[in-house]
Coordinates of C-alpha atoms in Angstrom, one line a residue:
X1 CA 0.0 -0.1 -0.1
X2 CA 1.1 3.5 -0.7
X3 CA 1.2 6.6 1.4
X4 CA -1.6 9.1 1.8
X5 CA -1.8 12.5 0.0
X6 CA 1.3 14.7 0.4
X7 CA 3.1 12.4 2.8
X8 CA 6.3 10.3 2.5
X9 CA 5.7 7.3 0.4
X10 CA 7.2 5.0 3.0
X11 CA 6.0 6.7 6.2
X12 CA 3.7 4.0 7.2
X13 CA 5.0 1.1 5.3
X14 CA 7.6 -0.9 7.0
X15 CA 7.3 -3.6 4.5
X16 CA 8.5 -1.2 1.9
X17 CA 11.7 0.3 3.7
X18 CA 13.7 -1.0 0.7
X19 CA 12.4 2.5 -1.0
X20 CA 11.5 3.4 -4.4
X21 CA 13.9 3.9 -7.5
X22 CA 14.5 7.5 -8.0
X23 CA 14.8 7.5 -11.9
X24 CA 15.7 10.9 -12.8
X25 CA 15.3 14.6 -11.8
X26 CA 12.2 16.0 -11.8
X27 CA 10.8 17.1 -15.1
X28 CA 8.4 19.7 -16.2
X29 CA 5.2 17.9 -16.7
X30 CA 3.7 18.3 -20.3
X31 CA 0.2 19.0 -20.8
X32 CA -2.2 16.3 -21.7
X33 CA -1.2 14.5 -24.8
X34 CA -2.8 12.2 -27.2
X35 CA -1.5 9.7 -29.8
X36 CA -0.3 12.2 -32.2
X37 CA 2.2 13.7 -29.6
X38 CA 5.4 12.4 -28.7
X39 CA 6.4 10.8 -25.4
X40 CA 9.7 9.6 -24.3
X41 CA 8.5 6.3 -22.9
X42 CA 6.1 5.7 -25.8
X43 CA 8.9 6.5 -28.1
X44 CA 11.0 3.8 -26.3
X45 CA 8.1 1.3 -26.8
X46 CA 7.9 1.8 -30.6
X47 CA 11.9 1.8 -31.0
X48 CA 12.0 -1.3 -29.0
X49 CA 9.4 -3.0 -31.3
X50 CA 11.1 -1.9 -34.4
X51 CA 14.3 -3.5 -33.2
X52 CA 12.9 -6.8 -31.9
X53 CA 12.8 -9.9 -34.2
X54 CA 9.4 -11.0 -35.3
X55 CA 9.4 -14.2 -33.4
X56 CA 10.0 -12.1 -30.1
X57 CA 6.7 -10.2 -30.3
X58 CA 3.6 -11.1 -28.6
X59 CA 1.1 -11.5 -31.8
X60 CA -2.5 -10.3 -31.7
X61 CA -4.4 -13.6 -31.3
X62 CA -6.6 -14.3 -34.3
X63 CA -5.3 -11.1 -36.1
X64 CA -5.5 -7.5 -35.3
X65 CA -7.3 -6.1 -32.6
X66 CA -11.0 -5.1 -33.6
X67 CA -11.7 -1.7 -34.9
X68 CA -12.1 1.4 -32.7
X69 CA -9.7 3.3 -30.7
X70 CA -7.8 0.3 -29.4
X71 CA -7.1 -0.8 -33.2
X72 CA -3.4 -2.6 -33.4
X73 CA -2.8 -2.2 -29.6
X74 CA -1.7 -5.7 -29.3
X75 CA 1.3 -5.2 -31.7
X76 CA 2.7 -2.5 -29.6
X77 CA 4.0 -4.2 -26.6
X78 CA 7.3 -6.1 -26.3
X79 CA 7.3 -9.2 -24.4
X80 CA 9.6 -10.4 -21.6
X81 CA 12.6 -12.7 -22.6
X82 CA 12.1 -16.4 -22.4
X83 CA 10.6 -17.5 -19.4
X84 CA 8.5 -20.4 -17.8
X85 CA 5.3 -21.2 -19.8
X86 CA 3.0 -19.1 -17.6
X87 CA 4.3 -15.8 -18.7
X88 CA 3.6 -16.7 -22.4
X89 CA 0.2 -15.4 -23.9
X90 CA -2.7 -17.5 -22.4
X91 CA -6.4 -17.8 -22.6
X92 CA -7.7 -18.4 -18.9
X93 CA -11.2 -18.4 -20.6
X94 CA -12.7 -17.5 -24.0
X95 CA -12.8 -13.6 -24.3
X96 CA -9.9 -13.3 -21.5
X97 CA -6.2 -13.2 -22.4
X98 CA -3.3 -12.9 -20.5
X99 CA 0.3 -12.1 -21.4
X100 CA 3.5 -10.5 -20.2
X101 CA 5.8 -8.2 -21.8
X102 CA 8.8 -5.8 -21.1
X103 CA 8.5 -2.1 -21.1
X104 CA 11.8 -0.3 -21.9
X105 CA 12.2 2.9 -19.8
X106 CA 15.1 5.4 -19.0
X107 CA 15.8 3.4 -15.8
X108 CA 15.8 0.1 -17.1
X109 CA 13.1 -2.7 -18.4
X110 CA 10.1 -3.1 -16.5
X111 CA 8.0 -6.3 -16.7
X112 CA 4.3 -5.8 -17.2
X113 CA 1.4 -8.5 -16.7
X114 CA -1.6 -7.9 -18.5
X115 CA -5.3 -9.5 -18.7
X116 CA -7.6 -8.2 -21.3
X117 CA -11.3 -9.1 -20.9
X118 CA -13.9 -8.8 -23.8
X119 CA -17.0 -8.2 -21.4
X120 CA -19.3 -8.8 -24.4
X121 CA -18.1 -12.6 -24.2
X122 CA -21.0 -15.0 -23.6
X123 CA -21.1 -15.6 -19.8
X124 CA -18.1 -13.1 -19.2
X125 CA -18.5 -10.5 -16.5
X126 CA -16.4 -8.6 -13.7
X127 CA -17.1 -8.2 -10.3
X128 CA -15.9 -7.0 -7.0
X129 CA -13.2 -9.2 -5.4
X130 CA -14.6 -9.3 -2.0
X131 CA -13.3 -11.1 1.4
X132 CA -16.8 -11.2 3.1
X133 CA -17.0 -7.6 4.9
X134 CA -15.6 -4.2 4.5
X135 CA -12.8 -4.8 7.1
X136 CA -11.7 -8.1 6.2
X137 CA -8.6 -8.8 4.0
X138 CA -7.5 -11.8 2.1
X139 CA -4.9 -12.5 -0.5
X140 CA -6.1 -11.9 -4.2
X141 CA -5.4 -15.5 -5.2
X142 CA -7.6 -16.9 -2.4
X143 CA -10.4 -14.6 -3.0
X144 CA -10.2 -15.3 -7.0
X145 CA -10.3 -19.1 -6.2
X146 CA -13.6 -18.5 -3.6
X147 CA -15.5 -16.7 -6.2
X148 CA -14.5 -18.7 -9.1
X149 CA -12.7 -16.1 -10.9
X150 CA -10.6 -16.7 -14.1
X151 CA -8.5 -13.6 -13.6
X152 CA -8.1 -11.0 -10.6
X153 CA -6.2 -7.9 -9.5
X154 CA -6.0 -6.2 -6.3
X155 CA -7.8 -2.9 -5.7
X156 CA -8.1 0.3 -3.7
X157 CA -5.6 1.6 -1.2
X158 CA -6.6 0.6 2.4
X159 CA -6.0 1.4 6.1
X160 CA -3.3 -1.0 6.7
X161 CA -1.5 0.5 9.7
X162 CA -2.3 2.8 12.5
X163 CA 0.7 4.4 14.3
X164 CA -0.7 8.1 14.4
X165 CA -3.2 7.4 17.2
X166 CA -1.9 5.3 20.2
X167 CA -4.1 2.4 21.3
X168 CA -6.3 2.5 18.2
X169 CA -6.4 -0.3 15.9
X170 CA -6.2 -0.4 11.8
X171 CA -9.4 -1.3 10.2
X172 CA -8.3 -2.8 6.9
X173 CA -10.9 -1.0 5.2
X174 CA -10.2 0.6 1.8
X175 CA -10.4 4.3 1.4
X176 CA -12.9 4.6 -1.4
X177 CA -16.4 3.5 -2.1
X178 CA -17.4 -0.1 -2.7
X179 CA -20.5 -1.6 -4.6
X180 CA -21.1 -5.2 -5.2
X181 CA -24.3 -6.5 -7.0
X182 CA -25.6 -3.1 -7.2
X183 CA -25.6 -2.9 -3.4
X184 CA -23.6 -0.1 -1.5
X185 CA -20.8 -1.6 0.9
X186 CA -19.3 1.6 1.9
X187 CA -18.7 5.1 1.3
X188 CA -15.5 7.2 0.8
X189 CA -13.4 8.7 3.8
X190 CA -12.6 12.5 3.8
X191 CA -10.1 13.6 1.2
X192 CA -7.4 14.2 3.8
X193 CA -8.1 10.7 5.4
X194 CA -7.4 8.6 2.3
X195 CA -4.5 6.7 1.4
X196 CA -2.5 6.6 -1.9
X197 CA -0.3 9.0 -3.9
X198 CA -0.9 12.8 -3.9
X199 CA -4.2 13.6 -5.4
X200 CA -4.4 15.8 -8.6
X201 CA -6.4 18.9 -8.9
X202 CA -10.0 17.7 -9.2
X203 CA -9.5 14.2 -8.0
X204 CA -11.6 13.0 -5.1
X205 CA -11.9 10.1 -2.6
X206 CA -15.1 9.3 -4.2
X207 CA -13.6 8.3 -7.6
X208 CA -14.2 4.9 -8.6
X209 CA -13.8 2.2 -11.5
X210 CA -16.3 -0.5 -12.2
X211 CA -19.0 -2.0 -14.5
X212 CA -22.3 -0.6 -14.9
X213 CA -25.7 -2.4 -15.1
X214 CA -25.4 -2.3 -18.9
X215 CA -22.3 -4.4 -18.6
X216 CA -19.8 -1.8 -19.7
X217 CA -16.8 -0.6 -17.7
X218 CA -16.7 3.0 -16.9
X219 CA -15.1 5.5 -14.2
X220 CA -17.2 7.6 -12.1
X221 CA -17.7 9.2 -8.7
X222 CA -19.9 7.9 -6.0
X223 CA -21.3 10.2 -3.3
X224 CA -23.2 9.1 0.1
X225 CA -26.4 10.6 0.5
X226 CA -28.6 9.5 3.6
X227 CA -30.6 10.5 6.3
X228 CA -31.9 9.3 9.8
X229 CA -35.4 10.3 10.5
X230 CA -37.4 10.1 13.7
X231 CA -41.1 11.4 14.8
X232 CA -39.6 14.8 15.9
X233 CA -37.0 15.5 13.1
X234 CA -33.8 14.0 11.3
X235 CA -30.4 14.8 10.2
X236 CA -28.1 13.8 7.5
X237 CA -25.5 10.9 7.4
X238 CA -22.0 11.9 6.9
X239 CA -20.5 8.3 6.6
X240 CA -21.4 4.9 6.0
X241 CA -19.1 1.9 7.1
X242 CA -15.8 3.6 6.6
X243 CA -12.7 4.0 8.7
X244 CA -12.8 7.9 9.0
X245 CA -15.9 10.1 9.7
X246 CA -16.2 13.8 8.7
X247 CA -15.7 16.4 11.5
X248 CA -19.2 16.9 13.3
X249 CA -20.9 14.1 11.7
X250 CA -23.0 11.0 12.1
X251 CA -21.9 7.6 10.5
X252 CA -23.8 4.5 9.9
X253 CA -22.0 0.9 10.4
X254 CA -23.9 -2.2 9.3
X255 CA -23.2 -6.0 9.2
X256 CA -21.2 -5.4 6.3
X257 CA -18.6 -3.6 8.3
X258 CA -17.2 -6.7 10.0
X259 CA -16.0 -7.1 13.4
X260 CA -13.2 -4.4 13.7
X261 CA -13.2 -1.5 16.1
X262 CA -15.0 1.6 15.2
X263 CA -12.6 3.7 17.5
X264 CA -10.8 4.9 14.2
X265 CA -13.6 6.3 12.6
X266 CA -13.5 9.5 15.1
X267 CA -9.9 10.3 14.6
X268 CA -8.1 12.7 12.5
X269 CA -9.9 15.5 10.5
X270 CA -11.2 16.1 6.9
X271 CA -7.7 17.6 6.0
X272 CA -5.2 15.8 8.1
X273 CA -5.2 11.9 8.8
X274 CA -2.8 12.5 11.8
X275 CA -5.3 15.0 13.5
X276 CA -6.2 13.9 17.2
X277 CA -9.1 11.7 18.0
X278 CA -12.5 13.7 18.8
X279 CA -13.1 14.1 22.5
X280 CA -16.9 14.2 22.3
X281 CA -18.2 10.7 21.0
X282 CA -21.6 8.9 21.2
X283 CA -22.8 5.6 19.7
X284 CA -26.2 4.4 19.3
X285 CA -27.4 0.7 18.6
X286 CA -30.8 0.7 16.4
X287 CA -32.3 -2.8 16.3
X288 CA -35.3 -3.5 14.4
X289 CA -35.8 0.3 13.7
X290 CA -35.6 1.1 17.4
X291 CA -33.0 2.7 19.7
X292 CA -32.1 0.0 22.2
X293 CA -28.7 1.5 23.8
X294 CA -26.1 4.1 23.8
X295 CA -22.5 4.6 24.6
X296 CA -19.8 7.2 25.0
X297 CA -17.1 4.6 23.5
X298 CA -17.2 3.3 19.9
X299 CA -17.8 -0.5 20.1
X300 CA -16.2 -3.4 18.0
X301 CA -17.5 -7.0 17.2
X302 CA -19.9 -8.3 14.4
X303 CA -23.0 -6.4 13.9
X304 CA -26.2 -8.4 13.4
X305 CA -27.9 -8.1 10.1
X306 CA -31.0 -6.8 12.1
X307 CA -28.7 -4.1 13.8
X308 CA -27.4 -0.7 12.6
X309 CA -25.0 1.3 14.7
X310 CA -24.9 5.3 14.3
X311 CA -21.7 6.9 15.6
X312 CA -21.2 10.6 16.1
X313 CA -18.1 12.7 16.7
X314 CA -18.2 16.3 17.9
X315 CA -21.5 17.9 17.0
X316 CA -22.8 14.4 15.6
X317 CA -22.3 13.1 18.9
X318 CA -24.5 15.7 20.5
X319 CA -27.4 14.9 18.0
X320 CA -27.1 11.1 19.0
X321 CA -27.1 11.9 22.6
X322 CA -30.9 13.1 22.1
X323 CA -32.1 9.9 20.9
X324 CA -33.5 8.3 23.9
X325 CA -33.9 4.3 24.1
X326 CA -37.1 3.2 22.6
X327 CA -37.0 6.1 20.0
X328 CA -38.3 4.7 16.5
X329 CA -35.8 5.7 13.7
X330 CA -35.7 5.2 10.0
X331 CA -32.3 5.2 8.1
X332 CA -32.0 5.7 4.5
X333 CA -28.8 5.8 2.4
X334 CA -27.6 5.3 -1.1
X335 CA -24.6 5.8 -3.2
X336 CA -25.2 8.3 -6.2
X337 CA -23.2 8.0 -9.3
X338 CA -25.0 11.1 -11.1
X339 CA -25.4 8.8 -14.4
X340 CA -28.5 7.1 -15.7
X341 CA -26.6 3.7 -15.6
X342 CA -26.2 2.8 -12.0
X343 CA -22.7 0.6 -11.1
X344 CA -23.2 -3.2 -10.7
X345 CA -19.9 -3.0 -8.9
X346 CA -17.3 -0.4 -8.2
X347 CA -14.3 0.2 -6.1
X348 CA -12.0 3.1 -5.5
X349 CA -9.4 4.1 -8.2
X350 CA -7.9 7.3 -9.6
X351 CA -7.6 8.6 -13.1
X352 CA -4.3 8.6 -14.8
X353 CA -5.7 8.7 -18.4
X354 CA -8.9 10.4 -19.4
X355 CA -10.3 10.8 -23.1
X356 CA -7.3 8.7 -24.4
X357 CA -5.1 11.6 -22.9
X358 CA -2.3 11.0 -20.5
X359 CA -3.1 13.5 -17.4
X360 CA -0.8 16.3 -16.7
X361 CA 0.9 16.4 -13.1
X362 CA 1.5 12.7 -12.8
X363 CA 4.6 11.6 -10.8
X364 CA 7.6 10.9 -13.1
X365 CA 10.2 10.2 -10.6
X366 CA 9.5 7.2 -8.4
X367 CA 9.5 3.7 -10.2
X368 CA 7.4 1.2 -8.2
X369 CA 5.3 -2.1 -8.6
X370 CA 2.0 -0.7 -9.8
X371 CA -1.6 -2.0 -10.3
X372 CA -4.0 -0.3 -12.9
X373 CA -7.2 -0.7 -14.7
X374 CA -7.7 0.3 -18.5
X375 CA -10.9 0.7 -20.4
X376 CA -11.3 0.7 -24.2
X377 CA -13.8 0.1 -26.7
X378 CA -16.3 2.3 -25.2
X379 CA -16.4 0.1 -21.9
X380 CA -16.5 -3.3 -23.8
X381 CA -12.8 -4.2 -22.9
X382 CA -11.3 -4.2 -19.5
X383 CA -7.6 -4.2 -18.9
X384 CA -6.2 -5.5 -15.4
X385 CA -2.3 -4.4 -15.3
X386 CA 0.3 -5.2 -12.9
X387 CA 4.0 -4.4 -13.0
X388 CA 6.9 -6.1 -11.3
X389 CA 9.4 -4.3 -9.1
X390 CA 11.5 -4.3 -6.2
X391 CA 12.5 -8.0 -6.7
X392 CA 14.5 -9.3 -9.6
X393 CA 15.4 -7.0 -12.6
X394 CA 12.4 -5.4 -13.1
X395 CA 12.4 -1.6 -12.2
X396 CA 8.6 -1.0 -12.1
X397 CA 7.1 2.1 -13.5
X398 CA 6.4 5.8 -12.5
X399 CA 2.8 6.7 -12.5
X400 CA 3.3 8.8 -15.6
X401 CA 4.9 5.8 -17.4
X402 CA 2.0 3.5 -16.1
X403 CA -0.5 5.9 -17.9
X404 CA 1.7 6.0 -20.9
X405 CA 1.6 2.0 -21.3
X406 CA -2.2 2.2 -20.9
X407 CA -2.4 5.0 -23.5
X408 CA -0.1 2.6 -25.8
X409 CA -2.7 -0.1 -25.4
X410 CA -5.2 1.9 -26.7
X411 CA -7.3 2.7 -23.6
X412 CA -9.5 5.5 -23.4
X413 CA -9.6 5.6 -19.6
X414 CA -7.0 4.5 -17.2
X415 CA -7.0 4.2 -13.4
X416 CA -4.4 3.8 -10.9
X417 CA -4.9 1.6 -7.7
X418 CA -3.0 0.4 -4.8
X419 CA 0.6 -0.7 -5.7
X420 CA 3.8 -1.4 -4.0
X421 CA 3.8 -4.9 -2.1
X422 CA -0.3 -4.9 -2.8
X423 CA 0.2 -5.3 -6.6
X424 CA -1.1 -8.8 -7.3
X425 CA -2.5 -10.3 -10.5
X426 CA -3.7 -14.0 -10.6
X427 CA -5.2 -16.0 -13.4
X428 CA -6.6 -19.5 -13.7
X429 CA -4.9 -22.2 -15.8
X430 CA -7.2 -23.3 -18.4
X431 CA -5.7 -27.0 -18.3
X432 CA -5.5 -27.5 -14.6
X433 CA -8.1 -25.2 -13.3
X434 CA -5.9 -23.8 -10.6
X435 CA -5.4 -20.1 -9.8
X436 CA -1.9 -18.8 -9.5
X437 CA -0.3 -15.3 -9.0
X438 CA 1.5 -14.3 -12.2
X439 CA 3.6 -11.1 -11.1
X440 CA 6.7 -11.3 -9.0
X441 CA 5.7 -10.6 -5.4
X442 CA 7.7 -8.6 -2.7
X443 CA 9.5 -11.1 -0.5
X444 CA 7.6 -13.8 -2.5
X445 CA 4.6 -13.3 -0.2
X446 CA 0.8 -12.3 -1.2
X447 CA -0.2 -9.3 0.9
X448 CA -3.8 -9.6 2.4
X449 CA -6.1 -6.7 0.6
X450 CA -9.6 -5.7 1.1
X451 CA -10.7 -5.7 -2.6
X452 CA -9.9 -6.0 -6.2
X453 CA -11.7 -6.8 -9.4
X454 CA -12.5 -10.2 -10.6
X455 CA -13.3 -11.5 -13.9
X456 CA -16.0 -14.3 -13.9
X457 CA -16.6 -16.7 -16.8
X458 CA -18.4 -20.3 -17.2
X459 CA -16.1 -22.7 -15.6
X460 CA -14.8 -25.8 -17.2
X461 CA -16.1 -29.0 -16.2
X462 CA -12.5 -29.9 -14.7
X463 CA -8.9 -29.7 -15.6
X464 CA -7.9 -30.2 -19.1
X465 CA -11.3 -29.1 -20.5
X466 CA -10.3 -25.9 -21.8
X467 CA -11.8 -22.4 -21.1
X468 CA -15.4 -21.8 -21.6
X469 CA -16.5 -25.4 -21.4
X470 CA -19.3 -26.4 -19.4
X471 CA -21.7 -24.5 -17.2
X472 CA -20.7 -21.5 -14.8
X473 CA -21.2 -23.4 -11.4
X474 CA -18.7 -21.3 -9.4
X475 CA -19.6 -19.1 -6.3
X476 CA -20.3 -15.5 -7.6
X477 CA -21.0 -13.8 -4.2
X478 CA -18.8 -13.0 -1.3
X479 CA -15.3 -14.0 -0.6
X480 CA -16.7 -16.5 1.8
X481 CA -19.2 -17.9 -0.6
X482 CA -22.1 -16.5 0.9
X483 CA -24.2 -13.7 -0.7
X484 CA -23.6 -10.1 0.7
X485 CA -26.1 -9.4 3.3
X486 CA -28.6 -6.3 3.2

């Protein structure tokens, strides 16, 4: 996981003390560019391609890529040197391709692992990779196996460690919103409380990537709207199943939160994650639509399906103190995307490429393992991308280089997610049916993460049957194989 906005990348990541590779002095960032403009990294791409022997290139299976903005993109990447069979072009399922290739950069060669999914394929879909609750974490490969995924990648930045507030435990929860099967699981934390790289102007903790109910991949912004109503009045909700609440607000916690302590939710400020914890705190338990208890201390432990917890900080605590035992309450909430097509699933991600243009202001100094998502062909094609780094000879990529790779693949949109030791991409072997990690992990270990993206397809009847043969019988619900609870 990477650091919070405006903070040292290594400030809270002991596992990443090896440090990033400083690749060159800071350069003046160019304005947005499109395919017609020159870029040093993309130029290196093309030059390496021109010098490579034909048999060294990863061919576009079945001929050129279909027409549109991504036409010809498969011919613009250079594969890694000869490696075990798992890095060669493979098809985990019909409509899903995996390949690995090398990106030449000024600081060395960076190895990239790429899954391309045609969301128009029969029975093919994308969903949230989910460990069972907002505060649970699990390795990507484990969640992929449980959900019957043919490919999967890690997702949003998350609250992995807590060393700024003594005695307060980390929650493991992601920073951004989450939606699964059209149901909101959590909302975004305040801007100053999120983890990740320094945000660009106009960027938001509410930014997401996902797939809509129309089956097309897209980016968007999910804003919480909600109210608590009683017979004598009501008030707005400021948070939903998130590890940090806005100052002066009331947040809602449900069974989807999990069993982690809610104490961290009242610490920090809207602008500073390290800000002090609130001194005025109050928590109310609602069961069956009725207030049953109150407490001046945030609680912990699993929340029953018929129970909701309202937690207030600062002025929000005073509002909750007025709710006497026995008060009837109605709680309504939603995550609004502001578009006609709602998200079927979504998770936090941040734009590096928009309208087929690399965004200005992206970091061009620090090379690290990266995770990204690309969208092409008007949302019909979804790319999952991970780069190696920190281990072996691969240098990783800067954020700007990452955006350039996505641009070179023909993506219209590109979004950056949690990198470093979190970067993990796994695919299913179509011959054996096993799911395995394809990238080189830091210290050889998968990090447990709170979410990701899963590519789902009809499962084969067994090992050796090949992709797409047989009915899709795998679980397509939560990471524990159970449906998400309301």
